[in-house]
PDB file of C-alpha atoms in Angstrom:
ATOM      1  CA  LYS A   1       0.870   5.756 -14.914  1.00  0.00           C
ATOM      2  CA  GLN A   2       1.304   2.788 -17.236  1.00  0.00           C
ATOM      3  CA  GLU A   3      -1.949   1.236 -18.408  1.00  0.00           C
ATOM      4  CA  VAL A   4      -2.158  -1.932 -20.485  1.00  0.00           C
ATOM      5  CA  THR A   5      -5.263  -2.797 -22.472  1.00  0.00           C
ATOM      6  CA  GLN A   6      -6.068  -6.009 -24.303  1.00  0.00           C
ATOM      7  CA  ILE A   7      -8.634  -6.404 -27.038  1.00  0.00           C
ATOM      8  CA  PRO A   8     -10.756  -8.434 -27.440  1.00  0.00           C
ATOM      9  CA  ALA A   9     -11.659  -9.525 -23.900  1.00  0.00           C
ATOM     10  CA  ALA A  10     -12.892 -12.847 -25.249  1.00  0.00           C
ATOM     11  CA  LEU A  11     -12.596 -14.665 -28.548  1.00  0.00           C
ATOM     12  CA  SER A  12     -14.047 -17.905 -29.886  1.00  0.00           C
ATOM     13  CA  VAL A  13     -12.749 -19.406 -33.113  1.00  0.00           C
ATOM     14  CA  PRO A  14     -13.031 -22.745 -34.919  1.00  0.00           C
ATOM     15  CA  GLU A  15     -10.025 -25.007 -34.940  1.00  0.00           C
ATOM     16  CA  GLY A  16      -7.507 -24.254 -37.681  1.00  0.00           C
ATOM     17  CA  GLU A  17      -8.090 -20.515 -37.849  1.00  0.00           C
ATOM     18  CA  ASN A  18      -5.282 -18.001 -37.603  1.00  0.00           C
ATOM     19  CA  LEU A  19      -5.937 -15.313 -35.021  1.00  0.00           C
ATOM     20  CA  VAL A  20      -4.515 -12.096 -33.614  1.00  0.00           C
ATOM     21  CA  LEU A  21      -4.641 -10.824 -30.053  1.00  0.00           C
ATOM     22  CA  ASN A  22      -3.981  -7.158 -29.380  1.00  0.00           C
ATOM     23  CA  CYS A  23      -2.228  -5.352 -26.544  1.00  0.00           C
ATOM     24  CA  SER A  24      -1.721  -1.620 -26.143  1.00  0.00           C
ATOM     25  CA  PHE A  25       0.152   0.368 -23.501  1.00  0.00           C
ATOM     26  CA  THR A  26       0.186   4.063 -22.662  1.00  0.00           C
ATOM     27  CA  ASP A  27       3.846   4.664 -21.703  1.00  0.00           C
ATOM     28  CA  SER A  28       6.219   3.729 -24.524  1.00  0.00           C
ATOM     29  CA  ALA A  29       9.327   3.915 -22.295  1.00  0.00           C
ATOM     30  CA  ILE A  30       9.359   0.172 -21.670  1.00  0.00           C
ATOM     31  CA  TYR A  31      12.273  -2.249 -21.425  1.00  0.00           C
ATOM     32  CA  ASN A  32      10.345  -5.238 -22.698  1.00  0.00           C
ATOM     33  CA  LEU A  33       6.937  -6.757 -23.319  1.00  0.00           C
ATOM     34  CA  GLN A  34       5.981 -10.296 -22.439  1.00  0.00           C
ATOM     35  CA  TRP A  35       3.097 -12.547 -23.438  1.00  0.00           C
ATOM     36  CA  PHE A  36       1.845 -15.134 -20.956  1.00  0.00           C
ATOM     37  CA  ARG A  37      -0.650 -17.944 -21.083  1.00  0.00           C
ATOM     38  CA  GLN A  38      -2.846 -18.808 -18.093  1.00  0.00           C
ATOM     39  CA  ASP A  39      -4.832 -22.036 -17.902  1.00  0.00           C
ATOM     40  CA  PRO A  40      -7.705 -22.364 -15.401  1.00  0.00           C
ATOM     41  CA  GLY A  41      -6.366 -23.028 -11.919  1.00  0.00           C
ATOM     42  CA  LYS A  42      -2.789 -22.676 -13.079  1.00  0.00           C
ATOM     43  CA  GLY A  43      -0.113 -20.030 -12.848  1.00  0.00           C
ATOM     44  CA  LEU A  44       1.339 -18.027 -15.705  1.00  0.00           C
ATOM     45  CA  THR A  45       3.439 -19.595 -18.427  1.00  0.00           C
ATOM     46  CA  SER A  46       5.711 -17.267 -20.374  1.00  0.00           C
ATOM     47  CA  LEU A  47       5.220 -17.545 -24.134  1.00  0.00           C
ATOM     48  CA  LEU A  48       7.357 -14.816 -25.662  1.00  0.00           C
ATOM     49  CA  LEU A  49       9.549 -12.018 -24.320  1.00  0.00           C
ATOM     50  CA  ILE A  50      10.333  -9.080 -26.636  1.00  0.00           C
ATOM     51  CA  GLN A  51      13.086  -6.662 -25.675  1.00  0.00           C
ATOM     52  CA  SER A  52      12.459  -2.993 -26.410  1.00  0.00           C
ATOM     53  CA  SER A  53      15.075  -3.055 -29.186  1.00  0.00           C
ATOM     54  CA  GLN A  54      13.344  -5.939 -30.972  1.00  0.00           C
ATOM     55  CA  ARG A  55      10.347  -5.829 -33.262  1.00  0.00           C
ATOM     56  CA  GLU A  56       9.195  -9.442 -33.037  1.00  0.00           C
ATOM     57  CA  GLN A  57       9.756 -12.856 -31.529  1.00  0.00           C
ATOM     58  CA  THR A  58       8.645 -16.254 -32.785  1.00  0.00           C
ATOM     59  CA  SER A  59       8.117 -19.591 -31.099  1.00  0.00           C
ATOM     60  CA  GLY A  60       6.506 -22.379 -33.072  1.00  0.00           C
ATOM     61  CA  ARG A  61       3.037 -21.268 -34.142  1.00  0.00           C
ATOM     62  CA  LEU A  62       3.284 -18.060 -32.121  1.00  0.00           C
ATOM     63  CA  ASN A  63       4.598 -14.730 -33.338  1.00  0.00           C
ATOM     64  CA  ALA A  64       4.602 -11.566 -31.254  1.00  0.00           C
ATOM     65  CA  SER A  65       5.339  -8.120 -32.633  1.00  0.00           C
ATOM     66  CA  LEU A  66       6.161  -4.894 -30.829  1.00  0.00           C
ATOM     67  CA  ASP A  67       5.737  -1.308 -32.026  1.00  0.00           C
ATOM     68  CA  LYS A  68       7.049   0.668 -29.092  1.00  0.00           C
ATOM     69  CA  SER A  69       6.455   4.087 -30.605  1.00  0.00           C
ATOM     70  CA  SER A  70       2.755   3.452 -31.075  1.00  0.00           C
ATOM     71  CA  GLY A  71       2.411   1.470 -27.836  1.00  0.00           C
ATOM     72  CA  ARG A  72       1.134  -1.704 -29.461  1.00  0.00           C
ATOM     73  CA  SER A  73       1.858  -5.405 -29.569  1.00  0.00           C
ATOM     74  CA  THR A  74       0.131  -8.275 -31.316  1.00  0.00           C
ATOM     75  CA  LEU A  75       0.245 -12.000 -30.676  1.00  0.00           C
ATOM     76  CA  TYR A  76      -0.405 -14.039 -33.793  1.00  0.00           C
ATOM     77  CA  ILE A  77      -1.410 -17.684 -33.389  1.00  0.00           C
ATOM     78  CA  ALA A  78      -1.308 -19.775 -36.547  1.00  0.00           C
ATOM     79  CA  ALA A  79      -3.493 -22.807 -37.175  1.00  0.00           C
ATOM     80  CA  SER A  80      -5.209 -22.664 -33.788  1.00  0.00           C
ATOM     81  CA  GLN A  81      -5.888 -25.880 -31.845  1.00  0.00           C
ATOM     82  CA  PRO A  82      -8.283 -26.678 -28.971  1.00  0.00           C
ATOM     83  CA  GLY A  83      -5.231 -26.952 -26.723  1.00  0.00           C
ATOM     84  CA  ASP A  84      -4.606 -23.239 -27.311  1.00  0.00           C
ATOM     85  CA  SER A  85      -7.739 -22.434 -25.286  1.00  0.00           C
ATOM     86  CA  ALA A  86      -6.616 -20.316 -22.332  1.00  0.00           C
ATOM     87  CA  THR A  87      -6.345 -16.726 -21.155  1.00  0.00           C
ATOM     88  CA  TYR A  88      -3.553 -14.755 -22.805  1.00  0.00           C
ATOM     89  CA  LEU A  89      -2.005 -11.890 -20.867  1.00  0.00           C
ATOM     90  CA  CYS A  90       0.458  -9.274 -22.008  1.00  0.00           C
ATOM     91  CA  ALA A  91       2.666  -7.418 -19.577  1.00  0.00           C
ATOM     92  CA  VAL A  92       5.153  -4.590 -19.903  1.00  0.00           C
ATOM     93  CA  TYR A  93       8.168  -3.805 -17.752  1.00  0.00           C
ATOM     94  CA  GLY A  94       9.754  -0.412 -17.340  1.00  0.00           C
ATOM     95  CA  GLY A  95       8.408   3.047 -17.865  1.00  0.00           C
ATOM     96  CA  ALA A  96       7.950   5.137 -14.768  1.00  0.00           C
ATOM     97  CA  THR A  97       8.155   2.151 -12.434  1.00  0.00           C
ATOM     98  CA  ASN A  98      10.239  -0.996 -12.593  1.00  0.00           C
ATOM     99  CA  LYS A  99       7.237  -3.262 -12.269  1.00  0.00           C
ATOM    100  CA  LEU A 100       5.573  -5.800 -14.490  1.00  0.00           C
ATOM    101  CA  ILE A 101       2.229  -4.237 -15.446  1.00  0.00           C
ATOM    102  CA  PHE A 102      -0.372  -6.628 -16.822  1.00  0.00           C
ATOM    103  CA  GLY A 103      -3.307  -6.218 -19.146  1.00  0.00           C
ATOM    104  CA  THR A 104      -6.691  -7.717 -18.317  1.00  0.00           C
ATOM    105  CA  GLY A 105      -6.236 -10.631 -20.689  1.00  0.00           C
ATOM    106  CA  THR A 106      -8.014 -12.206 -23.649  1.00  0.00           C
ATOM    107  CA  LEU A 107      -9.962 -15.410 -23.019  1.00  0.00           C
ATOM    108  CA  LEU A 108      -9.522 -17.626 -26.072  1.00  0.00           C
ATOM    109  CA  ALA A 109     -11.707 -20.611 -26.879  1.00  0.00           C
ATOM    110  CA  VAL A 110     -10.811 -22.775 -29.872  1.00  0.00           C
ATOM    111  CA  GLN A 111     -13.733 -24.962 -30.885  1.00  0.00           C
ATOM    112  CA  PRO A 112     -12.971 -28.460 -32.270  1.00  0.00           C
TER     113      PRO A 112
ATOM    114  CA  GLU B   1      14.793 -27.534 -12.034  1.00  0.00           C
ATOM    115  CA  ALA B   2      11.842 -27.270  -9.653  1.00  0.00           C
ATOM    116  CA  GLY B   3       9.494 -24.350 -10.209  1.00  0.00           C
ATOM    117  CA  VAL B   4       7.903 -21.950  -7.763  1.00  0.00           C
ATOM    118  CA  ALA B   5       5.842 -23.843  -5.182  1.00  0.00           C
ATOM    119  CA  GLN B   6       2.770 -22.457  -3.429  1.00  0.00           C
ATOM    120  CA  SER B   7       0.385 -23.801  -0.852  1.00  0.00           C
ATOM    121  CA  PRO B   8      -2.414 -24.226  -0.260  1.00  0.00           C
ATOM    122  CA  ARG B   9      -3.862 -24.319  -3.762  1.00  0.00           C
ATOM    123  CA  TYR B  10      -7.366 -23.438  -2.582  1.00  0.00           C
ATOM    124  CA  LYS B  11      -8.750 -21.827   0.563  1.00  0.00           C
ATOM    125  CA  ILE B  12     -12.266 -20.898   1.580  1.00  0.00           C
ATOM    126  CA  ILE B  13     -12.785 -18.736   4.670  1.00  0.00           C
ATOM    127  CA  GLU B  14     -15.434 -16.557   6.252  1.00  0.00           C
ATOM    128  CA  LYS B  15     -14.980 -12.795   6.233  1.00  0.00           C
ATOM    129  CA  ARG B  16     -13.051 -11.444   9.221  1.00  0.00           C
ATOM    130  CA  GLN B  17     -11.073 -14.673   9.502  1.00  0.00           C
ATOM    131  CA  SER B  18      -7.343 -14.799   8.896  1.00  0.00           C
ATOM    132  CA  VAL B  19      -5.456 -16.767   6.255  1.00  0.00           C
ATOM    133  CA  ALA B  20      -1.836 -17.376   5.295  1.00  0.00           C
ATOM    134  CA  PHE B  21      -0.235 -18.414   2.035  1.00  0.00           C
ATOM    135  CA  TRP B  22       3.200 -19.921   1.576  1.00  0.00           C
ATOM    136  CA  CYS B  23       5.646 -19.640  -1.314  1.00  0.00           C
ATOM    137  CA  ASN B  24       8.933 -21.388  -2.027  1.00  0.00           C
ATOM    138  CA  PRO B  25      10.808 -19.731  -4.906  1.00  0.00           C
ATOM    139  CA  ILE B  26      13.142 -21.315  -7.413  1.00  0.00           C
ATOM    140  CA  SER B  27      16.435 -22.166  -5.759  1.00  0.00           C
ATOM    141  CA  GLY B  28      18.922 -19.315  -6.035  1.00  0.00           C
ATOM    142  CA  HIS B  29      16.368 -16.660  -6.919  1.00  0.00           C
ATOM    143  CA  ALA B  30      16.995 -13.560  -4.852  1.00  0.00           C
ATOM    144  CA  THR B  31      13.810 -11.710  -5.732  1.00  0.00           C
ATOM    145  CA  LEU B  32      10.321 -12.811  -4.758  1.00  0.00           C
ATOM    146  CA  TYR B  33       7.004 -11.231  -5.712  1.00  0.00           C
ATOM    147  CA  TRP B  34       3.420 -11.594  -4.498  1.00  0.00           C
ATOM    148  CA  TYR B  35       0.638 -10.673  -6.921  1.00  0.00           C
ATOM    149  CA  GLN B  36      -3.113 -10.464  -6.467  1.00  0.00           C
ATOM    150  CA  GLN B  37      -5.290 -11.432  -9.434  1.00  0.00           C
ATOM    151  CA  ILE B  38      -8.977 -10.615  -9.100  1.00  0.00           C
ATOM    152  CA  LEU B  39     -11.302 -12.491 -11.450  1.00  0.00           C
ATOM    153  CA  GLY B  40     -11.303 -10.893 -14.900  1.00  0.00           C
ATOM    154  CA  GLN B  41      -8.242  -8.747 -14.207  1.00  0.00           C
ATOM    155  CA  GLY B  42      -4.523  -9.051 -14.707  1.00  0.00           C
ATOM    156  CA  PRO B  43      -2.205  -9.719 -11.761  1.00  0.00           C
ATOM    157  CA  LYS B  44      -1.307  -6.716  -9.619  1.00  0.00           C
ATOM    158  CA  LEU B  45       1.941  -6.556  -7.649  1.00  0.00           C
ATOM    159  CA  LEU B  46       1.410  -6.486  -3.886  1.00  0.00           C
ATOM    160  CA  ILE B  47       4.948  -6.755  -2.593  1.00  0.00           C
ATOM    161  CA  GLN B  48       8.465  -7.416  -3.868  1.00  0.00           C
ATOM    162  CA  PHE B  49      11.356  -8.765  -1.788  1.00  0.00           C
ATOM    163  CA  GLN B  50      15.012  -8.865  -2.651  1.00  0.00           C
ATOM    164  CA  ASN B  51      16.589 -11.450  -0.383  1.00  0.00           C
ATOM    165  CA  ASN B  52      14.825 -10.714   2.925  1.00  0.00           C
ATOM    166  CA  GLY B  53      14.311  -6.978   2.367  1.00  0.00           C
ATOM    167  CA  VAL B  54      11.240  -5.252   0.972  1.00  0.00           C
ATOM    168  CA  VAL B  55      11.831  -3.465  -2.335  1.00  0.00           C
ATOM    169  CA  ASP B  56       8.271  -2.319  -3.023  1.00  0.00           C
ATOM    170  CA  ASP B  57       5.106  -2.690  -0.968  1.00  0.00           C
ATOM    171  CA  SER B  58       3.326   0.403  -2.228  1.00  0.00           C
ATOM    172  CA  GLN B  59       0.206  -1.532  -3.287  1.00  0.00           C
ATOM    173  CA  LEU B  60      -0.031  -3.741  -0.219  1.00  0.00           C
ATOM    174  CA  PRO B  61      -3.073  -2.881   1.984  1.00  0.00           C
ATOM    175  CA  LYS B  62      -0.993  -2.755   5.121  1.00  0.00           C
ATOM    176  CA  ASP B  63      -3.951  -2.471   7.496  1.00  0.00           C
ATOM    177  CA  ARG B  64      -4.815  -6.115   6.778  1.00  0.00           C
ATOM    178  CA  PHE B  65      -2.063  -7.654   4.651  1.00  0.00           C
ATOM    179  CA  SER B  66       1.413  -8.569   5.823  1.00  0.00           C
ATOM    180  CA  ALA B  67       4.249 -10.513   4.255  1.00  0.00           C
ATOM    181  CA  GLU B  68       7.615 -11.738   5.346  1.00  0.00           C
ATOM    182  CA  ARG B  69      10.552 -13.525   3.827  1.00  0.00           C
ATOM    183  CA  LEU B  70      12.651 -14.812   6.657  1.00  0.00           C
ATOM    184  CA  LYS B  71      16.163 -15.984   5.699  1.00  0.00           C
ATOM    185  CA  GLY B  72      15.604 -14.736   2.167  1.00  0.00           C
ATOM    186  CA  VAL B  73      14.049 -17.944   0.850  1.00  0.00           C
ATOM    187  CA  ASP B  74      10.438 -18.937   1.645  1.00  0.00           C
ATOM    188  CA  SER B  75       7.793 -16.292   2.062  1.00  0.00           C
ATOM    189  CA  THR B  76       4.381 -16.065   3.688  1.00  0.00           C
ATOM    190  CA  LEU B  77       1.571 -13.662   2.885  1.00  0.00           C
ATOM    191  CA  LYS B  78      -1.091 -13.127   5.533  1.00  0.00           C
ATOM    192  CA  ILE B  79      -4.494 -11.484   5.472  1.00  0.00           C
ATOM    193  CA  GLN B  80      -6.105 -10.546   8.786  1.00  0.00           C
ATOM    194  CA  PRO B  81      -9.013  -9.902   8.843  1.00  0.00           C
ATOM    195  CA  ALA B  82     -10.200 -10.954   5.389  1.00  0.00           C
ATOM    196  CA  LYS B  83     -12.849  -9.037   3.468  1.00  0.00           C
ATOM    197  CA  LEU B  84     -15.109 -10.209   0.667  1.00  0.00           C
ATOM    198  CA  GLU B  85     -13.096  -8.185  -1.861  1.00  0.00           C
ATOM    199  CA  ASP B  86      -9.960 -10.179  -1.012  1.00  0.00           C
ATOM    200  CA  SER B  87     -11.354 -13.103  -3.018  1.00  0.00           C
ATOM    201  CA  ALA B  88      -8.736 -13.590  -5.707  1.00  0.00           C
ATOM    202  CA  VAL B  89      -5.860 -15.760  -6.878  1.00  0.00           C
ATOM    203  CA  TYR B  90      -2.615 -14.971  -5.093  1.00  0.00           C
ATOM    204  CA  LEU B  91       0.396 -15.637  -7.288  1.00  0.00           C
ATOM    205  CA  CYS B  92       3.979 -15.899  -6.172  1.00  0.00           C
ATOM    206  CA  ALA B  93       6.834 -15.334  -8.607  1.00  0.00           C
ATOM    207  CA  SER B  94      10.599 -15.296  -8.360  1.00  0.00           C
ATOM    208  CA  SER B  95      13.525 -14.025 -10.411  1.00  0.00           C
ATOM    209  CA  LEU B  96      17.288 -14.225 -10.188  1.00  0.00           C
ATOM    210  CA  GLY B  97      17.647 -10.608  -9.158  1.00  0.00           C
ATOM    211  CA  VAL B  98      16.484  -7.125  -9.845  1.00  0.00           C
ATOM    212  CA  GLY B  99      18.500  -4.582 -11.776  1.00  0.00           C
ATOM    213  CA  GLN B 100      17.664  -0.986 -12.430  1.00  0.00           C
ATOM    214  CA  GLY B 101      16.752  -0.662 -16.076  1.00  0.00           C
ATOM    215  CA  ARG B 102      17.026  -4.363 -16.653  1.00  0.00           C
ATOM    216  CA  TYR B 103      14.311  -6.975 -16.544  1.00  0.00           C
ATOM    217  CA  ASN B 104      14.965 -10.231 -14.700  1.00  0.00           C
ATOM    218  CA  GLU B 105      12.464 -12.752 -16.015  1.00  0.00           C
ATOM    219  CA  GLN B 106       9.857 -13.720 -13.460  1.00  0.00           C
ATOM    220  CA  PHE B 107       8.702 -17.310 -13.046  1.00  0.00           C
ATOM    221  CA  PHE B 108       5.262 -17.859 -11.570  1.00  0.00           C
ATOM    222  CA  GLY B 109       3.841 -20.467  -9.238  1.00  0.00           C
ATOM    223  CA  PRO B 110       0.405 -22.109  -9.665  1.00  0.00           C
ATOM    224  CA  GLY B 111      -1.294 -19.650  -7.313  1.00  0.00           C
ATOM    225  CA  THR B 112      -3.633 -19.939  -4.353  1.00  0.00           C
ATOM    226  CA  ARG B 113      -7.309 -19.350  -5.042  1.00  0.00           C
ATOM    227  CA  LEU B 114      -8.922 -17.616  -2.045  1.00  0.00           C
ATOM    228  CA  THR B 115     -12.673 -17.399  -1.614  1.00  0.00           C
ATOM    229  CA  VAL B 116     -13.996 -15.191   1.190  1.00  0.00           C
ATOM    230  CA  LEU B 117     -17.644 -15.849   2.115  1.00  0.00           C
TER     231      LEU B 117
END
């Protein structure tokens, strides 16, 4: 059974810092990994989608890496801003079931 | 292009009452998903439709939850009777299709926050 874990559960940083969020998964037979952002009272916004054949994806200040063999992904946020404050979720698709399996999320607070 | 629409956005009910949620997917999307997100957890798939047929409902508590997708477009999710532990955000998502071994990107609606007292 695929399990997805995110560390840390919560993170508070001052504005301008670079930060890394971690995601690990138990079944490496995935088709892709996706990072989402969730704002309070809102749905999920897709940030980056990494196919299993890729090692990283970049969008603006965000960079996500994938090491399928070790079952790990990181989301790097450069020069954090208060507007980055949200919950960040990673999810994997594939493995034993063709479902999107989510981690529990990291709650990020960027202090001005 | 309009996104996934859900209503209501918030609902507060007493335990043992019934409640229904509505979802309108992105136009042309054949696959529709309902997820349950309990506070502090990631979303968990409850049911997946392709057109108007059920693909996966293995995690749907069928003694109290039901869902339908008449005509393969809009969908409703019902809880009857509700329990305290049903308090959660219910997210609807849609994708163009579903292919074995291939991921069709899912687009999520804003969710319905249910509080059961």
